[in-house]
Amino acid sequence: MNDYVDPLTIDYVARGNSDDISQRLVSLWAQGQLTVENLAPICDRLVVLGGTGAAQDTPPIMFVGPASYATMVMGSQWRSEPHLANDRLDAEYRRLISASYSQIPLTGAPTFDKIATSLHDVCGRSVQVSYDRLLLPLFQPNGTIQILCYSHSRDTQRPVWQSDPAQRMPMFRQNTVPTNRHRGAA
């Protein structure tokens, strides 16, 4: 597998090109509604990171949800001490995924990536992963920033936000200009 991170804009998500949870999170972020109450139904699927980290590395991991993609790939032991998680991740993998993290504190803008790579799980086995990752900045009242991360495998069915479609929040729509930021586009 060729390792890559393909950065796209959140317009890609808003146009319906990702799963329901990504679309819901983009909608909440755009409306300034990323509150504890709104995130409660899916907090177990999220990862929260500090807003800054060393250059060419991922920021410190503060929380790993028990049903998050990170837990699914790396195992439940990985989330027991999230502040040590970076030390458990392969340095090559951390470098590969770090660029998007470093841009968020600088731009204050969310990002959406398509990622494919191999990494080593807690047992040392090589695992091929192909997933989508949504990163949203969370601005704290004291001026600090945290990064909300939601990832999901492209190899599984689309997760559903809630079982009752009538209770889903309408998807975020805005007038957007399509981008050519797809893998392989010039």
mmCIF file of C-alpha atoms in Angstrom:
data_model
loop_
_atom_site.group_PDB
_atom_site.id
_atom_site.type_symbol
_atom_site.label_atom_id
_atom_site.label_comp_id
_atom_site.label_asym_id
_atom_site.label_seq_id
_atom_site.Cartn_x
_atom_site.Cartn_y
_atom_site.Cartn_z
ATOM 1 C CA MET A 1 0.000 0.000 0.000
ATOM 2 C CA ASN A 2 1.280 3.461 -0.840
ATOM 3 C CA ASP A 3 1.081 5.696 2.221
ATOM 4 C CA TYR A 4 -0.715 8.977 1.693
ATOM 5 C CA VAL A 5 -2.676 11.742 3.354
ATOM 6 C CA ASP A 6 -5.004 13.500 0.925
ATOM 7 C CA PRO A 7 -6.156 16.796 2.502
ATOM 8 C CA LEU A 8 -9.574 18.014 1.385
ATOM 9 C CA THR A 9 -11.764 20.888 2.489
ATOM 10 C CA ILE A 10 -14.789 20.479 4.726
ATOM 11 C CA ASP A 11 -16.876 21.427 1.680
ATOM 12 C CA TYR A 12 -16.171 17.866 0.563
ATOM 13 C CA VAL A 13 -17.958 16.629 3.694
ATOM 14 C CA ALA A 14 -20.743 19.228 3.472
ATOM 15 C CA ARG A 15 -21.561 18.009 -0.060
ATOM 16 C CA GLY A 16 -22.321 14.567 1.387
ATOM 17 C CA ASN A 17 -19.047 12.829 0.531
ATOM 18 C CA SER A 18 -18.512 11.348 3.970
ATOM 19 C CA ASP A 19 -20.478 9.544 6.635
ATOM 20 C CA ASP A 20 -23.390 10.947 8.639
ATOM 21 C CA ILE A 21 -21.313 11.694 11.740
ATOM 22 C CA SER A 22 -18.751 13.751 9.786
ATOM 23 C CA GLN A 23 -21.571 15.692 8.165
ATOM 24 C CA ARG A 24 -23.237 16.297 11.529
ATOM 25 C CA LEU A 25 -19.974 17.489 13.115
ATOM 26 C CA VAL A 26 -19.276 19.884 10.227
ATOM 27 C CA SER A 27 -22.800 21.256 10.563
ATOM 28 C CA LEU A 28 -22.446 21.761 14.322
ATOM 29 C CA TRP A 29 -19.028 23.397 13.894
ATOM 30 C CA ALA A 30 -20.264 25.775 11.164
ATOM 31 C CA GLN A 31 -23.150 26.840 13.403
ATOM 32 C CA GLY A 32 -20.931 27.274 16.472
ATOM 33 C CA GLN A 33 -22.821 24.471 18.223
ATOM 34 C CA LEU A 34 -20.036 22.057 19.211
ATOM 35 C CA THR A 35 -21.272 21.809 22.780
ATOM 36 C CA VAL A 36 -21.021 19.003 25.313
ATOM 37 C CA GLU A 37 -24.749 18.380 24.901
ATOM 38 C CA ASN A 38 -24.484 18.061 21.118
ATOM 39 C CA LEU A 39 -21.375 15.888 21.273
ATOM 40 C CA ALA A 40 -22.621 13.566 24.031
ATOM 41 C CA PRO A 41 -24.219 11.011 21.667
ATOM 42 C CA ILE A 42 -20.917 10.415 19.882
ATOM 43 C CA CYS A 43 -18.196 11.326 22.382
ATOM 44 C CA ASP A 44 -17.203 7.662 22.592
ATOM 45 C CA ARG A 45 -16.178 7.848 18.899
ATOM 46 C CA LEU A 46 -13.961 10.932 19.275
ATOM 47 C CA VAL A 47 -10.354 11.719 20.054
ATOM 48 C CA VAL A 48 -9.388 15.085 21.570
ATOM 49 C CA LEU A 49 -5.884 16.461 21.106
ATOM 50 C CA GLY A 50 -4.042 19.478 22.449
ATOM 51 C CA GLY A 51 -3.749 22.213 19.855
ATOM 52 C CA THR A 52 0.008 22.292 19.589
ATOM 53 C CA GLY A 53 2.680 19.676 19.362
ATOM 54 C CA ALA A 54 6.283 19.408 18.317
ATOM 55 C CA ALA A 55 7.024 20.151 14.668
ATOM 56 C CA GLN A 56 6.514 17.088 12.455
ATOM 57 C CA ASP A 57 4.601 15.286 15.196
ATOM 58 C CA THR A 58 1.045 14.890 16.404
ATOM 59 C CA PRO A 59 -0.202 17.054 19.286
ATOM 60 C CA PRO A 60 -0.621 15.481 22.708
ATOM 61 C CA ILE A 61 -3.629 13.191 22.907
ATOM 62 C CA MET A 62 -5.950 14.131 25.757
ATOM 63 C CA PHE A 63 -8.900 11.762 25.318
ATOM 64 C CA VAL A 64 -9.536 8.609 23.273
ATOM 65 C CA GLY A 65 -13.141 7.435 23.038
ATOM 66 C CA PRO A 66 -13.787 3.741 23.677
ATOM 67 C CA ALA A 67 -15.554 3.323 20.300
ATOM 68 C CA SER A 68 -13.174 5.578 18.351
ATOM 69 C CA TYR A 69 -11.383 4.395 15.237
ATOM 70 C CA ALA A 70 -8.103 4.788 17.153
ATOM 71 C CA THR A 71 -9.307 2.316 19.779
ATOM 72 C CA MET A 72 -10.574 -0.047 17.107
ATOM 73 C CA VAL A 73 -7.171 -0.137 15.376
ATOM 74 C CA MET A 74 -4.849 0.150 18.358
ATOM 75 C CA GLY A 75 -6.842 -1.680 21.039
ATOM 76 C CA SER A 76 -8.394 -0.617 24.327
ATOM 77 C CA GLN A 77 -5.082 -0.626 26.216
ATOM 78 C CA TRP A 78 -3.959 2.259 24.009
ATOM 79 C CA ARG A 79 -6.633 4.604 25.373
ATOM 80 C CA SER A 80 -5.963 3.936 29.071
ATOM 81 C CA GLU A 81 -3.190 6.556 29.143
ATOM 82 C CA PRO A 82 -3.917 8.961 26.266
ATOM 83 C CA HIS A 83 -1.127 11.335 27.304
ATOM 84 C CA LEU A 84 1.359 8.545 26.487
ATOM 85 C CA ALA A 85 -0.299 7.501 23.225
ATOM 86 C CA ASN A 86 2.097 9.382 20.937
ATOM 87 C CA ASP A 87 4.988 7.403 22.393
ATOM 88 C CA ARG A 88 3.195 4.212 21.370
ATOM 89 C CA LEU A 89 2.627 5.308 17.775
ATOM 90 C CA ASP A 90 5.205 4.658 15.096
ATOM 91 C CA ALA A 91 7.278 7.805 14.411
ATOM 92 C CA GLU A 92 6.851 7.400 10.640
ATOM 93 C CA TYR A 93 3.075 7.282 11.032
ATOM 94 C CA ARG A 94 3.079 10.359 13.295
ATOM 95 C CA ARG A 95 5.085 12.302 10.687
ATOM 96 C CA LEU A 96 2.715 11.207 7.927
ATOM 97 C CA ILE A 97 -0.412 12.482 9.688
ATOM 98 C CA SER A 98 1.055 15.563 11.418
ATOM 99 C CA ALA A 99 0.739 18.223 8.685
ATOM 100 C CA SER A 100 -3.013 18.690 9.087
ATOM 101 C CA TYR A 101 -2.724 18.947 12.867
ATOM 102 C CA SER A 102 -0.104 21.689 12.644
ATOM 103 C CA GLN A 103 -2.235 23.812 10.285
ATOM 104 C CA ILE A 104 -5.293 23.995 12.529
ATOM 105 C CA PRO A 105 -3.834 26.315 15.217
ATOM 106 C CA LEU A 106 -2.410 28.530 12.453
ATOM 107 C CA THR A 107 -5.551 28.828 10.342
ATOM 108 C CA GLY A 108 -8.332 28.084 12.832
ATOM 109 C CA ALA A 109 -9.978 26.098 10.040
ATOM 110 C CA PRO A 110 -11.101 22.488 10.098
ATOM 111 C CA THR A 111 -9.771 19.909 7.686
ATOM 112 C CA PHE A 112 -10.801 16.574 6.272
ATOM 113 C CA ASP A 113 -8.262 13.965 5.143
ATOM 114 C CA LYS A 114 -8.299 10.631 3.396
ATOM 115 C CA ILE A 115 -5.483 8.515 4.825
ATOM 116 C CA ALA A 116 -3.998 5.184 3.812
ATOM 117 C CA THR A 117 -0.984 3.669 5.534
ATOM 118 C CA SER A 118 0.303 0.770 7.534
ATOM 119 C CA LEU A 119 1.098 1.027 11.213
ATOM 120 C CA HIS A 120 1.918 -1.275 14.091
ATOM 121 C CA ASP A 121 -0.720 -2.134 16.661
ATOM 122 C CA VAL A 122 0.006 -2.703 20.363
ATOM 123 C CA CYS A 123 1.022 -6.297 19.633
ATOM 124 C CA GLY A 124 3.560 -5.130 17.050
ATOM 125 C CA ARG A 125 1.565 -6.447 14.085
ATOM 126 C CA SER A 126 1.546 -4.438 10.869
ATOM 127 C CA VAL A 127 -1.995 -3.216 10.173
ATOM 128 C CA GLN A 128 -3.125 -1.720 6.858
ATOM 129 C CA VAL A 129 -5.521 1.163 7.466
ATOM 130 C CA SER A 130 -7.576 3.277 5.108
ATOM 131 C CA TYR A 131 -9.693 5.903 6.798
ATOM 132 C CA ASP A 132 -11.231 9.366 6.680
ATOM 133 C CA ARG A 133 -10.311 11.891 9.364
ATOM 134 C CA LEU A 134 -12.151 15.087 10.280
ATOM 135 C CA LEU A 135 -10.271 17.602 12.446
ATOM 136 C CA LEU A 136 -12.198 20.479 14.009
ATOM 137 C CA PRO A 137 -10.673 23.284 16.095
ATOM 138 C CA LEU A 138 -12.206 23.844 19.517
ATOM 139 C CA PHE A 139 -11.429 27.316 20.830
ATOM 140 C CA GLN A 140 -11.411 27.519 24.620
ATOM 141 C CA PRO A 141 -12.409 30.663 26.583
ATOM 142 C CA ASN A 142 -8.820 31.001 27.867
ATOM 143 C CA GLY A 143 -7.525 31.317 24.291
ATOM 144 C CA THR A 144 -6.148 27.792 23.950
ATOM 145 C CA ILE A 145 -7.169 25.446 21.193
ATOM 146 C CA GLN A 146 -7.964 21.766 21.203
ATOM 147 C CA ILE A 147 -8.545 19.565 18.183
ATOM 148 C CA LEU A 148 -11.562 17.329 17.934
ATOM 149 C CA CYS A 149 -10.789 14.303 15.768
ATOM 150 C CA TYR A 150 -13.318 11.943 14.283
ATOM 151 C CA SER A 151 -12.088 9.123 12.056
ATOM 152 C CA HIS A 152 -13.829 6.224 10.415
ATOM 153 C CA SER A 153 -12.712 3.346 8.258
ATOM 154 C CA ARG A 154 -13.462 3.431 4.565
ATOM 155 C CA ASP A 155 -13.567 -0.373 4.716
ATOM 156 C CA THR A 156 -16.755 -0.575 6.809
ATOM 157 C CA GLN A 157 -20.351 0.526 6.424
ATOM 158 C CA ARG A 158 -21.246 4.149 6.992
ATOM 159 C CA PRO A 159 -21.987 4.753 10.680
ATOM 160 C CA VAL A 160 -25.389 6.276 11.406
ATOM 161 C CA TRP A 161 -25.737 9.265 13.719
ATOM 162 C CA GLN A 162 -29.004 8.089 15.259
ATOM 163 C CA SER A 163 -31.333 5.203 14.527
ATOM 164 C CA ASP A 164 -34.295 7.507 13.821
ATOM 165 C CA PRO A 165 -33.642 9.562 10.643
ATOM 166 C CA ALA A 166 -36.348 12.043 11.683
ATOM 167 C CA GLN A 167 -34.168 13.068 14.653
ATOM 168 C CA ARG A 168 -31.105 13.799 12.552
ATOM 169 C CA MET A 169 -30.078 17.406 12.296
ATOM 170 C CA PRO A 170 -30.361 18.786 8.731
ATOM 171 C CA MET A 171 -27.039 18.590 6.944
ATOM 172 C CA PHE A 172 -24.976 21.750 6.605
ATOM 173 C CA ARG A 173 -25.445 23.279 3.180
ATOM 174 C CA GLN A 174 -23.888 26.375 1.760
ATOM 175 C CA ASN A 175 -23.106 27.728 -1.675
ATOM 176 C CA THR A 176 -19.751 26.207 -2.428
ATOM 177 C CA VAL A 177 -17.513 26.040 -5.426
ATOM 178 C CA PRO A 178 -16.421 22.468 -6.138
ATOM 179 C CA THR A 179 -12.733 21.893 -5.606
ATOM 180 C CA ASN A 180 -10.301 19.741 -7.540
ATOM 181 C CA ARG A 181 -8.610 18.542 -4.381
ATOM 182 C CA HIS A 182 -9.287 14.900 -5.143
ATOM 183 C CA ARG A 183 -6.428 12.432 -5.173
ATOM 184 C CA GLY A 184 -4.623 12.670 -8.485
ATOM 185 C CA ALA A 185 -6.301 15.917 -9.618
ATOM 186 C CA ALA A 186 -4.094 18.719 -10.815
#
